[in-house]
PDB file of C-alpha atoms and ligand atoms in Angstrom:
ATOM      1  CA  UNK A   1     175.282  61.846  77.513  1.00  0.00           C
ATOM      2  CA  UNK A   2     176.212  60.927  81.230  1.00  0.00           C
ATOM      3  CA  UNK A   3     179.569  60.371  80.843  1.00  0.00           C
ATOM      4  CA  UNK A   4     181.627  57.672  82.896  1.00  0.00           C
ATOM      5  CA  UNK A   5     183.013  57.845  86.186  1.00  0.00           C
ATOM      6  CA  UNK A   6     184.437  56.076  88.728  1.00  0.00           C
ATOM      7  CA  UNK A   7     183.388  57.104  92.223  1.00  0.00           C
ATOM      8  CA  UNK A   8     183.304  55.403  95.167  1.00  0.00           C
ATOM      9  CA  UNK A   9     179.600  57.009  95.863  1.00  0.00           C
ATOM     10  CA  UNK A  10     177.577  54.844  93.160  1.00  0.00           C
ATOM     11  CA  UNK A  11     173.786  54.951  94.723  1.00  0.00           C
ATOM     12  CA  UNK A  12     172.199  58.178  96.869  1.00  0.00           C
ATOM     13  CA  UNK A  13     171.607  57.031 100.579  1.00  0.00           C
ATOM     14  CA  UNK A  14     168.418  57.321 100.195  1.00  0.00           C
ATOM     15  CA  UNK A  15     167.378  55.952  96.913  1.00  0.00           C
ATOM     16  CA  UNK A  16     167.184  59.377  94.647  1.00  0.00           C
ATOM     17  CA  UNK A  17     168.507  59.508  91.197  1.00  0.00           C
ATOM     18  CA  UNK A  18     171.846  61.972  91.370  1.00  0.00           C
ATOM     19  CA  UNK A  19     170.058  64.857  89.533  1.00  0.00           C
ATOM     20  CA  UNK A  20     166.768  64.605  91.610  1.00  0.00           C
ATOM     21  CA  UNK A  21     165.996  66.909  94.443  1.00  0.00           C
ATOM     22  CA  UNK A  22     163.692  65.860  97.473  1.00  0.00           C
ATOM     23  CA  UNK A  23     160.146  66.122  98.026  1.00  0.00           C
ATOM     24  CA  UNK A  24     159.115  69.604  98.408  1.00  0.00           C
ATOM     25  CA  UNK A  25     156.177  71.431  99.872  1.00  0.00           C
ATOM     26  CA  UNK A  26     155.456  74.676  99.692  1.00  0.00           C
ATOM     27  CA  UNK A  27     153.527  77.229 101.899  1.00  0.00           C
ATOM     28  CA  UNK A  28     152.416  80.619 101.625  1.00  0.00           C
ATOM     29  CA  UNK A  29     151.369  82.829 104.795  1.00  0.00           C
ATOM     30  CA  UNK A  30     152.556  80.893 107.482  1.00  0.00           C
ATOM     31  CA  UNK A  31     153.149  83.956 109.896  1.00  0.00           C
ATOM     32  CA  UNK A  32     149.783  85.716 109.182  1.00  0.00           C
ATOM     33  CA  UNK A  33     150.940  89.068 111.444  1.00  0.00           C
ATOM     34  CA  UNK A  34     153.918  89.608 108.968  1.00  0.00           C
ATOM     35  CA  UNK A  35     153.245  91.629 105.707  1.00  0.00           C
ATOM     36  CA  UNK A  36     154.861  88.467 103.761  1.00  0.00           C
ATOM     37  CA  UNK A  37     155.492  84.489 104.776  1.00  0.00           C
ATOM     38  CA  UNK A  38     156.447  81.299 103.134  1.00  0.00           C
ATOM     39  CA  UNK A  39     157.599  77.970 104.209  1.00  0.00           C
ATOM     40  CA  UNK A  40     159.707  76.134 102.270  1.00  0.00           C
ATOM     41  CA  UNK A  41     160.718  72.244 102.872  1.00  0.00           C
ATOM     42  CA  UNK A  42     162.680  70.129 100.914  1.00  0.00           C
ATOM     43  CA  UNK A  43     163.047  65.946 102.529  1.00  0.00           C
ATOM     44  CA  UNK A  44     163.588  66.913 106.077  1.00  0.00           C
ATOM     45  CA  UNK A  45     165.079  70.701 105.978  1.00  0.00           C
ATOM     46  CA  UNK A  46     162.693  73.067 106.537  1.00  0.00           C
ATOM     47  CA  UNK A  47     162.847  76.934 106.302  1.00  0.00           C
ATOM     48  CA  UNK A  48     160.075  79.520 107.343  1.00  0.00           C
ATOM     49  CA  UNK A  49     160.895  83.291 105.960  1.00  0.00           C
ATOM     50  CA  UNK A  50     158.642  86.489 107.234  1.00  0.00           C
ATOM     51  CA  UNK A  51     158.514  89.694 105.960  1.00  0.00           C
ATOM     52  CA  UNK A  52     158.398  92.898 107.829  1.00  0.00           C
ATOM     53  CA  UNK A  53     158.407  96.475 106.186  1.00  0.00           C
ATOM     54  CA  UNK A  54     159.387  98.733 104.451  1.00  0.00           C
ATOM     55  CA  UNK A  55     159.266 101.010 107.547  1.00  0.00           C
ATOM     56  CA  UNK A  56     161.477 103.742 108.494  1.00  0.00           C
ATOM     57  CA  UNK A  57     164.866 103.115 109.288  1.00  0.00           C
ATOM     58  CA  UNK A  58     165.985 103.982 112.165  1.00  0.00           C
ATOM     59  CA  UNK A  59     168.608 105.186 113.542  1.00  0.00           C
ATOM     60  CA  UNK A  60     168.348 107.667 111.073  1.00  0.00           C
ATOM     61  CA  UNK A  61     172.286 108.439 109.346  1.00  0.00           C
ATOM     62  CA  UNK A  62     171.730 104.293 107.913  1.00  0.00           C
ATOM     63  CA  UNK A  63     168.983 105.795 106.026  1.00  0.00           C
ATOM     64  CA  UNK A  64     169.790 105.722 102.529  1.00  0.00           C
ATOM     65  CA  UNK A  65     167.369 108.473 100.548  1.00  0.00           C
ATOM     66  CA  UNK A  66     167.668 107.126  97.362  1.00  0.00           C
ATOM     67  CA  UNK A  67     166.903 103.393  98.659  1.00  0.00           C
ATOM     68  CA  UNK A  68     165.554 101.324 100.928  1.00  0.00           C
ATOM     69  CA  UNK A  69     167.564  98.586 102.081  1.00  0.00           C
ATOM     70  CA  UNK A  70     167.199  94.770 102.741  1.00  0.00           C
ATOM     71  CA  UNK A  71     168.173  93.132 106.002  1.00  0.00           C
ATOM     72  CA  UNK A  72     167.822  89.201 106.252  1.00  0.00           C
ATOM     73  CA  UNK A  73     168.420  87.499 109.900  1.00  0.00           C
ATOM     74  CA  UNK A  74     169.060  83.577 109.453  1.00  0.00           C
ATOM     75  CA  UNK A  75     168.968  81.254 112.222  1.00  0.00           C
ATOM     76  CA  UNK A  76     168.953  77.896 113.058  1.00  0.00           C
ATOM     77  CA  UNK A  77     166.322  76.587 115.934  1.00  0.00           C
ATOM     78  CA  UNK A  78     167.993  75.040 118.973  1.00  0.00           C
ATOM     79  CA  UNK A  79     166.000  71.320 118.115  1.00  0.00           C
ATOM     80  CA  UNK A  80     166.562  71.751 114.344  1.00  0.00           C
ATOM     81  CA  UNK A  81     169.341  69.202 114.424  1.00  0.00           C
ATOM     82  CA  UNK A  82     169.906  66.066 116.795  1.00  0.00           C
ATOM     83  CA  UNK A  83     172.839  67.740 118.994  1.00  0.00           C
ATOM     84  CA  UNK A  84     170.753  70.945 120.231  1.00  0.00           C
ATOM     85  CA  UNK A  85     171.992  74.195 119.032  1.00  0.00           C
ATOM     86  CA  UNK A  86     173.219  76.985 121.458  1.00  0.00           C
ATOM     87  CA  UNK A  87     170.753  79.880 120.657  1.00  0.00           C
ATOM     88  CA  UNK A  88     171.571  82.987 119.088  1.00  0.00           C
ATOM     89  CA  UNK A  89     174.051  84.729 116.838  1.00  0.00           C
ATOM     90  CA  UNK A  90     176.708  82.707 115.480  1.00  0.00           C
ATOM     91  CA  UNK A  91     179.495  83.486 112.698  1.00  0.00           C
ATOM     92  CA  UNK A  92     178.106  80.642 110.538  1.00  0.00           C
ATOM     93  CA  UNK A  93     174.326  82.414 111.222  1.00  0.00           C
ATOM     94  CA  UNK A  94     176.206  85.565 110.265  1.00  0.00           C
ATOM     95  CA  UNK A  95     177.600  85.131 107.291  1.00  0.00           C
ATOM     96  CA  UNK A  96     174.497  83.014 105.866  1.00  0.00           C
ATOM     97  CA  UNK A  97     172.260  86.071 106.676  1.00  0.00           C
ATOM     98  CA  UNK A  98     174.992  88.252 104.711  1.00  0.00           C
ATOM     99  CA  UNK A  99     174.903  86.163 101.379  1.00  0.00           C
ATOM    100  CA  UNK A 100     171.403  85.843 101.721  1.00  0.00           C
ATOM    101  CA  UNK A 101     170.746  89.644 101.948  1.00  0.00           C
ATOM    102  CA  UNK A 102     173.702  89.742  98.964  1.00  0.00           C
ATOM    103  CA  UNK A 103     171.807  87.604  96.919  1.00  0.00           C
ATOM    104  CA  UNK A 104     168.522  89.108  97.654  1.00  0.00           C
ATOM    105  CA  UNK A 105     169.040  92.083  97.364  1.00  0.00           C
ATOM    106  CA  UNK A 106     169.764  91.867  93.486  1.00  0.00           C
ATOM    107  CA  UNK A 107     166.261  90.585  92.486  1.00  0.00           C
ATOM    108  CA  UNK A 108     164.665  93.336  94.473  1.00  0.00           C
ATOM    109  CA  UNK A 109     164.268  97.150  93.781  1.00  0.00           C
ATOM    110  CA  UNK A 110     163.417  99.065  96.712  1.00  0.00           C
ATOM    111  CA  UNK A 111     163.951 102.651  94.866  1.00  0.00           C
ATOM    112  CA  UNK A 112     160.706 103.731  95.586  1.00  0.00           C
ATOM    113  CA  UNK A 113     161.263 103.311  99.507  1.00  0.00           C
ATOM    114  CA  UNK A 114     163.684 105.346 100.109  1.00  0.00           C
ATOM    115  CA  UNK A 115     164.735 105.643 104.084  1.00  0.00           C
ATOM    116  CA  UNK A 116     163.213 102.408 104.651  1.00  0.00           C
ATOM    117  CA  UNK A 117     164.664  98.913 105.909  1.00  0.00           C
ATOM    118  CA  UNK A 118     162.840  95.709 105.126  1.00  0.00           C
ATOM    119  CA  UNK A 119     163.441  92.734 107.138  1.00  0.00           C
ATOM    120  CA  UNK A 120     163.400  88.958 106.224  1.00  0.00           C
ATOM    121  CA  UNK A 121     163.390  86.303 109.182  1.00  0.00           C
ATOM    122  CA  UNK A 122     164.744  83.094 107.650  1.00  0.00           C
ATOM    123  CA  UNK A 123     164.565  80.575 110.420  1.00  0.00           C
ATOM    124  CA  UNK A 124     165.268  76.976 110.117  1.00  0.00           C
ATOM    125  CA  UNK A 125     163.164  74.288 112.996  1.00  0.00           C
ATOM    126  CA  UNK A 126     164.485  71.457 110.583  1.00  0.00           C
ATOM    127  CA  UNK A 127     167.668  70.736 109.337  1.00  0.00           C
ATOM    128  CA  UNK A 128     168.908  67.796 107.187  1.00  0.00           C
ATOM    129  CA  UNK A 129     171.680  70.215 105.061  1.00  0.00           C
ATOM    130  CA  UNK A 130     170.725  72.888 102.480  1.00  0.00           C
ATOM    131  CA  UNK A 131     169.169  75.375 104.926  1.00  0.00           C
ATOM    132  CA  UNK A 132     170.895  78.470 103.315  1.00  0.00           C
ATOM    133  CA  UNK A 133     169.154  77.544 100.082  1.00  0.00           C
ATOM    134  CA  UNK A 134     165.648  76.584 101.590  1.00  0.00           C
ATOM    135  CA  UNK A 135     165.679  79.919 103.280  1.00  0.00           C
ATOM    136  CA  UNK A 136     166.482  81.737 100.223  1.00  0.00           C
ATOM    137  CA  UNK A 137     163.644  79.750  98.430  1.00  0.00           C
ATOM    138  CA  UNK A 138     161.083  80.798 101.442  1.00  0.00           C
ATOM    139  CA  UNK A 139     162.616  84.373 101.653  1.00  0.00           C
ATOM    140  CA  UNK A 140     161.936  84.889  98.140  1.00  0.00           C
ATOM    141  CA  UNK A 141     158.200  83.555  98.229  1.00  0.00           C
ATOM    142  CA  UNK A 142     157.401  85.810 101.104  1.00  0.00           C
ATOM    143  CA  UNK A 143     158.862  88.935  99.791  1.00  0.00           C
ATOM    144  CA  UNK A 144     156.690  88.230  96.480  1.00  0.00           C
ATOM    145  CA  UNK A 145     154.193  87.653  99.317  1.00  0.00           C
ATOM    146  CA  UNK A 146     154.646  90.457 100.912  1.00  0.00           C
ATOM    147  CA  UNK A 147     154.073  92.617  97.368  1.00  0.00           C
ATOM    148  CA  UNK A 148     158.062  93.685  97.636  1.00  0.00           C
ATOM    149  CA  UNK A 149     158.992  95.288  94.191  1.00  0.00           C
ATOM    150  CA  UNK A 150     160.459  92.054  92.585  1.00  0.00           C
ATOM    151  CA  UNK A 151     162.547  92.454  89.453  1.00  0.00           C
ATOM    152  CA  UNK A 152     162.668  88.567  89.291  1.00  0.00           C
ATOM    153  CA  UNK A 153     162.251  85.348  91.040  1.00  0.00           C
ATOM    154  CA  UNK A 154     164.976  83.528  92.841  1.00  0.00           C
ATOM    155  CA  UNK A 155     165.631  80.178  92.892  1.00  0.00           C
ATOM    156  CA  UNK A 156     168.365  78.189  95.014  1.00  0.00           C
ATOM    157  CA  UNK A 157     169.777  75.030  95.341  1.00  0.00           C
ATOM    158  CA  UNK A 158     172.859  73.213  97.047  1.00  0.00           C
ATOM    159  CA  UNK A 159     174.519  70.564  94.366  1.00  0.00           C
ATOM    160  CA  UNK A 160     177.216  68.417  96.028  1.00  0.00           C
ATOM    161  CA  UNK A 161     179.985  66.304  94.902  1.00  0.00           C
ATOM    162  CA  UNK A 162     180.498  62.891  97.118  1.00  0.00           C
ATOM    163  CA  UNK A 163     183.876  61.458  96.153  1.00  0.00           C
ATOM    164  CA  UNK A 164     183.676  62.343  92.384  1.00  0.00           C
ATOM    165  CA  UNK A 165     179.778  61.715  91.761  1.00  0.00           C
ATOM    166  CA  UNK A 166     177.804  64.847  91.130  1.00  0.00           C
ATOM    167  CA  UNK A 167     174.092  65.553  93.060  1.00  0.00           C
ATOM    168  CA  UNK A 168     171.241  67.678  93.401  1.00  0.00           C
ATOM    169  CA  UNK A 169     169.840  68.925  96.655  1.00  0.00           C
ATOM    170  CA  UNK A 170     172.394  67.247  98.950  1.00  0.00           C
ATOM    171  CA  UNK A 171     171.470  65.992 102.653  1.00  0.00           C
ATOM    172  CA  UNK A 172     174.090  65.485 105.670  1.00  0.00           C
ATOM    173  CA  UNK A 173     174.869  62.094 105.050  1.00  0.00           C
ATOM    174  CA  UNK A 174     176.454  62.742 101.880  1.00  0.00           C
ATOM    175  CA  UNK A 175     177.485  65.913 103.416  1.00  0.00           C
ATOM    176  CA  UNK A 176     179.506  63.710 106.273  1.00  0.00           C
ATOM    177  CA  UNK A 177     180.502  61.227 103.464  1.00  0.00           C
ATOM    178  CA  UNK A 178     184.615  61.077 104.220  1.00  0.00           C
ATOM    179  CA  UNK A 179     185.969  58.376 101.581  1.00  0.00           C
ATOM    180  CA  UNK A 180     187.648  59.056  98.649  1.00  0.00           C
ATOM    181  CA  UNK A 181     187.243  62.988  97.221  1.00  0.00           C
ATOM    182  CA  UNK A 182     185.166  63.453 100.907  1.00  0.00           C
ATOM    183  CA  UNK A 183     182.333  65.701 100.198  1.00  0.00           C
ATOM    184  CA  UNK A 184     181.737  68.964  98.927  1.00  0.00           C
ATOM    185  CA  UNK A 185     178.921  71.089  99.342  1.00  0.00           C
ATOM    186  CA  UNK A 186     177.805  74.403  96.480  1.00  0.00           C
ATOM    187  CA  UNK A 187     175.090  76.138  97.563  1.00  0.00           C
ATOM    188  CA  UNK A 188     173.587  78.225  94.390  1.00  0.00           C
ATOM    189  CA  UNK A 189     170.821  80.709  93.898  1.00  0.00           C
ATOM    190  CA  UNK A 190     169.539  81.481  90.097  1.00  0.00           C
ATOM    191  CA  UNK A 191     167.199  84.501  89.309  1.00  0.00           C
ATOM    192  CA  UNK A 192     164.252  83.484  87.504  1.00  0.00           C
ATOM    193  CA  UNK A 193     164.352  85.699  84.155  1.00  0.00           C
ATOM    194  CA  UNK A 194     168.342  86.288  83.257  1.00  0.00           C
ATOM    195  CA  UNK A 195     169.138  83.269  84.563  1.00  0.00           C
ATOM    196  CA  UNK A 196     171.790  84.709  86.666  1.00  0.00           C
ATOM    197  CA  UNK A 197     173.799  83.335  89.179  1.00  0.00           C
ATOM    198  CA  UNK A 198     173.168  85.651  92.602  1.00  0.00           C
ATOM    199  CA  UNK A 199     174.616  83.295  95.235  1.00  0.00           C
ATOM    200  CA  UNK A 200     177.541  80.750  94.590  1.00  0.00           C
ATOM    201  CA  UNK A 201     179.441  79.247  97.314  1.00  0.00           C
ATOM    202  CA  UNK A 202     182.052  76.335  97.317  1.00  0.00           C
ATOM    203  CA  UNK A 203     182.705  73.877 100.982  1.00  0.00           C
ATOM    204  CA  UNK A 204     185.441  71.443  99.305  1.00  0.00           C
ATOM    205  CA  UNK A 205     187.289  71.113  96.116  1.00  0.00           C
ATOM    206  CA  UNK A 206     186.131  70.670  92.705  1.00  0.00           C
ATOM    207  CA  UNK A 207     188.328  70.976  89.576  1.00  0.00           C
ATOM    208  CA  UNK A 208     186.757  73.998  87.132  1.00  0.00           C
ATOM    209  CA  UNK A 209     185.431  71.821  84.686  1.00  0.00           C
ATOM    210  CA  UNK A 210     183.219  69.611  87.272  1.00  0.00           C
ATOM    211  CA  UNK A 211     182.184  72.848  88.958  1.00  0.00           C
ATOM    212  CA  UNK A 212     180.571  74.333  85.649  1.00  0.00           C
ATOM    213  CA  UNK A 213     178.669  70.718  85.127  1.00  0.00           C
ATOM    214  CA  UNK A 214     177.812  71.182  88.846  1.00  0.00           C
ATOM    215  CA  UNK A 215     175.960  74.794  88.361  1.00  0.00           C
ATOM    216  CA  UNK A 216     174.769  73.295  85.236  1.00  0.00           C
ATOM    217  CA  UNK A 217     173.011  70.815  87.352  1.00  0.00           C
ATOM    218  CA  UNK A 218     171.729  73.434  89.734  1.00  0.00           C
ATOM    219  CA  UNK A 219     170.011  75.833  87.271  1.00  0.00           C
ATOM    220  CA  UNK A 220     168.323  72.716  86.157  1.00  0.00           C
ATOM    221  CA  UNK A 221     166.784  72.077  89.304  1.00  0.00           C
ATOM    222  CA  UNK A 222     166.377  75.696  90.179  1.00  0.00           C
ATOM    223  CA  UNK A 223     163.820  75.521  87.276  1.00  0.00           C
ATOM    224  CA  UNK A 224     161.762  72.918  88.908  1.00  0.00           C
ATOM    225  CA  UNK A 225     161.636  74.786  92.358  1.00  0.00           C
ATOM    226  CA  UNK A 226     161.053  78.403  90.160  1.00  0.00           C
ATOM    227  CA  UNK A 227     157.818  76.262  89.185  1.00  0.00           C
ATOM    228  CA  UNK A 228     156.735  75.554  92.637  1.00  0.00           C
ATOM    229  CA  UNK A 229     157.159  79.178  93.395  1.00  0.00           C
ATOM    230  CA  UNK A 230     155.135  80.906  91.259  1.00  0.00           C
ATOM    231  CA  UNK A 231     152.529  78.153  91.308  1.00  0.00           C
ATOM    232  CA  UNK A 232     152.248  78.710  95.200  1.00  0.00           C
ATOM    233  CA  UNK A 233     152.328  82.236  94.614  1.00  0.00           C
ATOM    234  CA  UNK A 234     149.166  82.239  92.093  1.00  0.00           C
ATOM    235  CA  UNK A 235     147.188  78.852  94.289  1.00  0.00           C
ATOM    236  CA  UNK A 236     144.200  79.946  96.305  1.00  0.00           C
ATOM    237  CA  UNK A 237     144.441  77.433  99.391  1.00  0.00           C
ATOM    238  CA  UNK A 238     148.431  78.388  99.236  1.00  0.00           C
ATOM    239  CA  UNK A 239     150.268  75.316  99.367  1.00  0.00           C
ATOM    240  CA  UNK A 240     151.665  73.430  96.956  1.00  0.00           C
ATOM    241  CA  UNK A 241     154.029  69.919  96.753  1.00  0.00           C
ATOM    242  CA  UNK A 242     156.324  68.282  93.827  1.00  0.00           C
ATOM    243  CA  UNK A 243     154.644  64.943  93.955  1.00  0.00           C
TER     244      UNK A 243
HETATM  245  P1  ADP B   1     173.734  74.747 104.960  1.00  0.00           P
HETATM  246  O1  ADP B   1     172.737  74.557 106.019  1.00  0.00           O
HETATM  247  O2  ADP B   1     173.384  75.885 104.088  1.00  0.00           O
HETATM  248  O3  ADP B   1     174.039  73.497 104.193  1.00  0.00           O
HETATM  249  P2  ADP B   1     176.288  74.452 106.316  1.00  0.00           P
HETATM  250  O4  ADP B   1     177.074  73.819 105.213  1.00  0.00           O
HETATM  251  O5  ADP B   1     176.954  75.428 107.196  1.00  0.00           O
HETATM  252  O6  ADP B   1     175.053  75.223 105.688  1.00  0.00           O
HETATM  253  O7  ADP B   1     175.670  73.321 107.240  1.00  0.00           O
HETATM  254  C1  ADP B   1     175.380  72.074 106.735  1.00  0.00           C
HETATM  255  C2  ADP B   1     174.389  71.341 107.576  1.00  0.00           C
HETATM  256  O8  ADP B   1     174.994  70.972 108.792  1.00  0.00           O
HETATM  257  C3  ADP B   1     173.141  72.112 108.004  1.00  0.00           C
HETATM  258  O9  ADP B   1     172.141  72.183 107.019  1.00  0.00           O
HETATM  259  C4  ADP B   1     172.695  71.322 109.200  1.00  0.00           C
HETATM  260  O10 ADP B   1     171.981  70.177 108.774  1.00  0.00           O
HETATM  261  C5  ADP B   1     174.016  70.950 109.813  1.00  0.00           C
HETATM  262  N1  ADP B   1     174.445  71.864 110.880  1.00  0.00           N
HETATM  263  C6  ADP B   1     174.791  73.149 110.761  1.00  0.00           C
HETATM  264  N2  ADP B   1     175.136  73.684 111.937  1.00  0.00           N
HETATM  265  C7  ADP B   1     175.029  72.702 112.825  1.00  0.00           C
HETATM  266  C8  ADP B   1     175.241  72.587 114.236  1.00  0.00           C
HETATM  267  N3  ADP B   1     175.646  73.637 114.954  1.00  0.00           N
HETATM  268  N4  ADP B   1     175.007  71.402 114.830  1.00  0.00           N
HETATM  269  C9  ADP B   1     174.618  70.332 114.104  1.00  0.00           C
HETATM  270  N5  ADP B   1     174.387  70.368 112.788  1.00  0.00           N
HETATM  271  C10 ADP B   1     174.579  71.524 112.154  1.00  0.00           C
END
């Protein structure tokens, strides 16, 4: 039962029901000289992942000889948003590449590489909010892609609150919504089998109890994009779309 609320954000600003996250398509093999590639687009974000290794690492004392080791390198295109970018490293790029490697890492098992580094490119020519989680979506596909040892799927998703209404898949309008509550932004990632929670991040306040009906919301639609993953990942002309 939905249960009443009074918010000053009563209708999505573009028409969606408050649990409903945007069209998606799909891709698999995008960057055909990686070992692993997947595009992933949900309403106007876009994210393309590629896959390179396991190779040796080098230099040599990072080697870890019971492991190999996952390194992701997020970034955002200069034209992916109105205002150009300035290109190149950036905290913000830095820390998403470090919860994205965080959260990858634990549905991977790279035991039987040991001394070996495997790279994931997550870069974004598109964004309308949510590129963290698109990238982990795309990441994910093309390290399944790229026949990476996979303990289990992952699955992410940002919910947001605007003012005190709960949605899936939020965009940067309601991320720049101000009135009221203002907005804030929880980017989640859910592994496929255990159902566990590998990335959760929080932009804004939220009292304890609306957070756990937010992440409640998330795994739901984590589900729906788990779907579109393994369907890509089994379709011969590799692409796939929620409508
Ligand atoms: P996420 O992309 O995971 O939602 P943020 O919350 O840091 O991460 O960013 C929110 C959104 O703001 C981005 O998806 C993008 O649409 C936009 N954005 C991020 N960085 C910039 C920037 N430097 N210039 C303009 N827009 C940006």
């Amino acid at each position: 039962m939905v249960k009443k609320i009074e918010s000053l954000y009563t209708k999505r600003n573009d028409g969606r029901a408050f649990d409903e996250i945007r069209p998606i398509k799909v891709e698999l093999g995008v960057i055909p000289s990686a070992e692993g590639s997947a595009m992933f687009q949900t309403g106007d974000t876009r994210a393309i992942a590629a896959v390179r290794g396991p190779r040796t690492f080098h230099p040599q004392h990072m080697q870890n000889p019971e492991t190999g080791i996952l390194r992701v390198n997020y970034g955002m295109m200069p034209f992916s948003v109105w205002e150009r970018i300035r290109p190149g490293p950036s905290r913000r790029s830095e820390e998403i590449s470090k919860v994205s490697e965080w959260a990858l890492s634990s549905v991977i098992d790279l035991s039987g590489f040991p001394n070996t580094v495997v790279d994931v490119f997550v870069q974004i020519p598109q964004a309308d909010a949510g590129t963290r989680v698109a990238g982990l979506n795309a990441a994910a596909i093309a390290l399944a892609h790229a026949g990476i040892p996979m303990k289990e799927m992952l699955s992410a998703i940002a919910v947001g609150k605007i003012d005190k209404t709960l949605v899936v898949d939020i965009n940067k309008e309601e991320e720049d919504f101000k009135e009221g509550e203002g907005s804030t932004d929880i980017p989640m990632a859910i592994t496929s089998r255990k159902k566990d929670i590998a990335l959760l991040q929080l932009d804004g306040k939220i009292s304890p109890d609306k957070l756990k009906e937010a992440i409640k919301m998330g795994k739901k639609a984590c589900e729906k994009i788990l779907e579109l993953q393994v369907k890509v990942l089994k379709e011969i002309n590799n692409k796939v779309e929620n409508e």
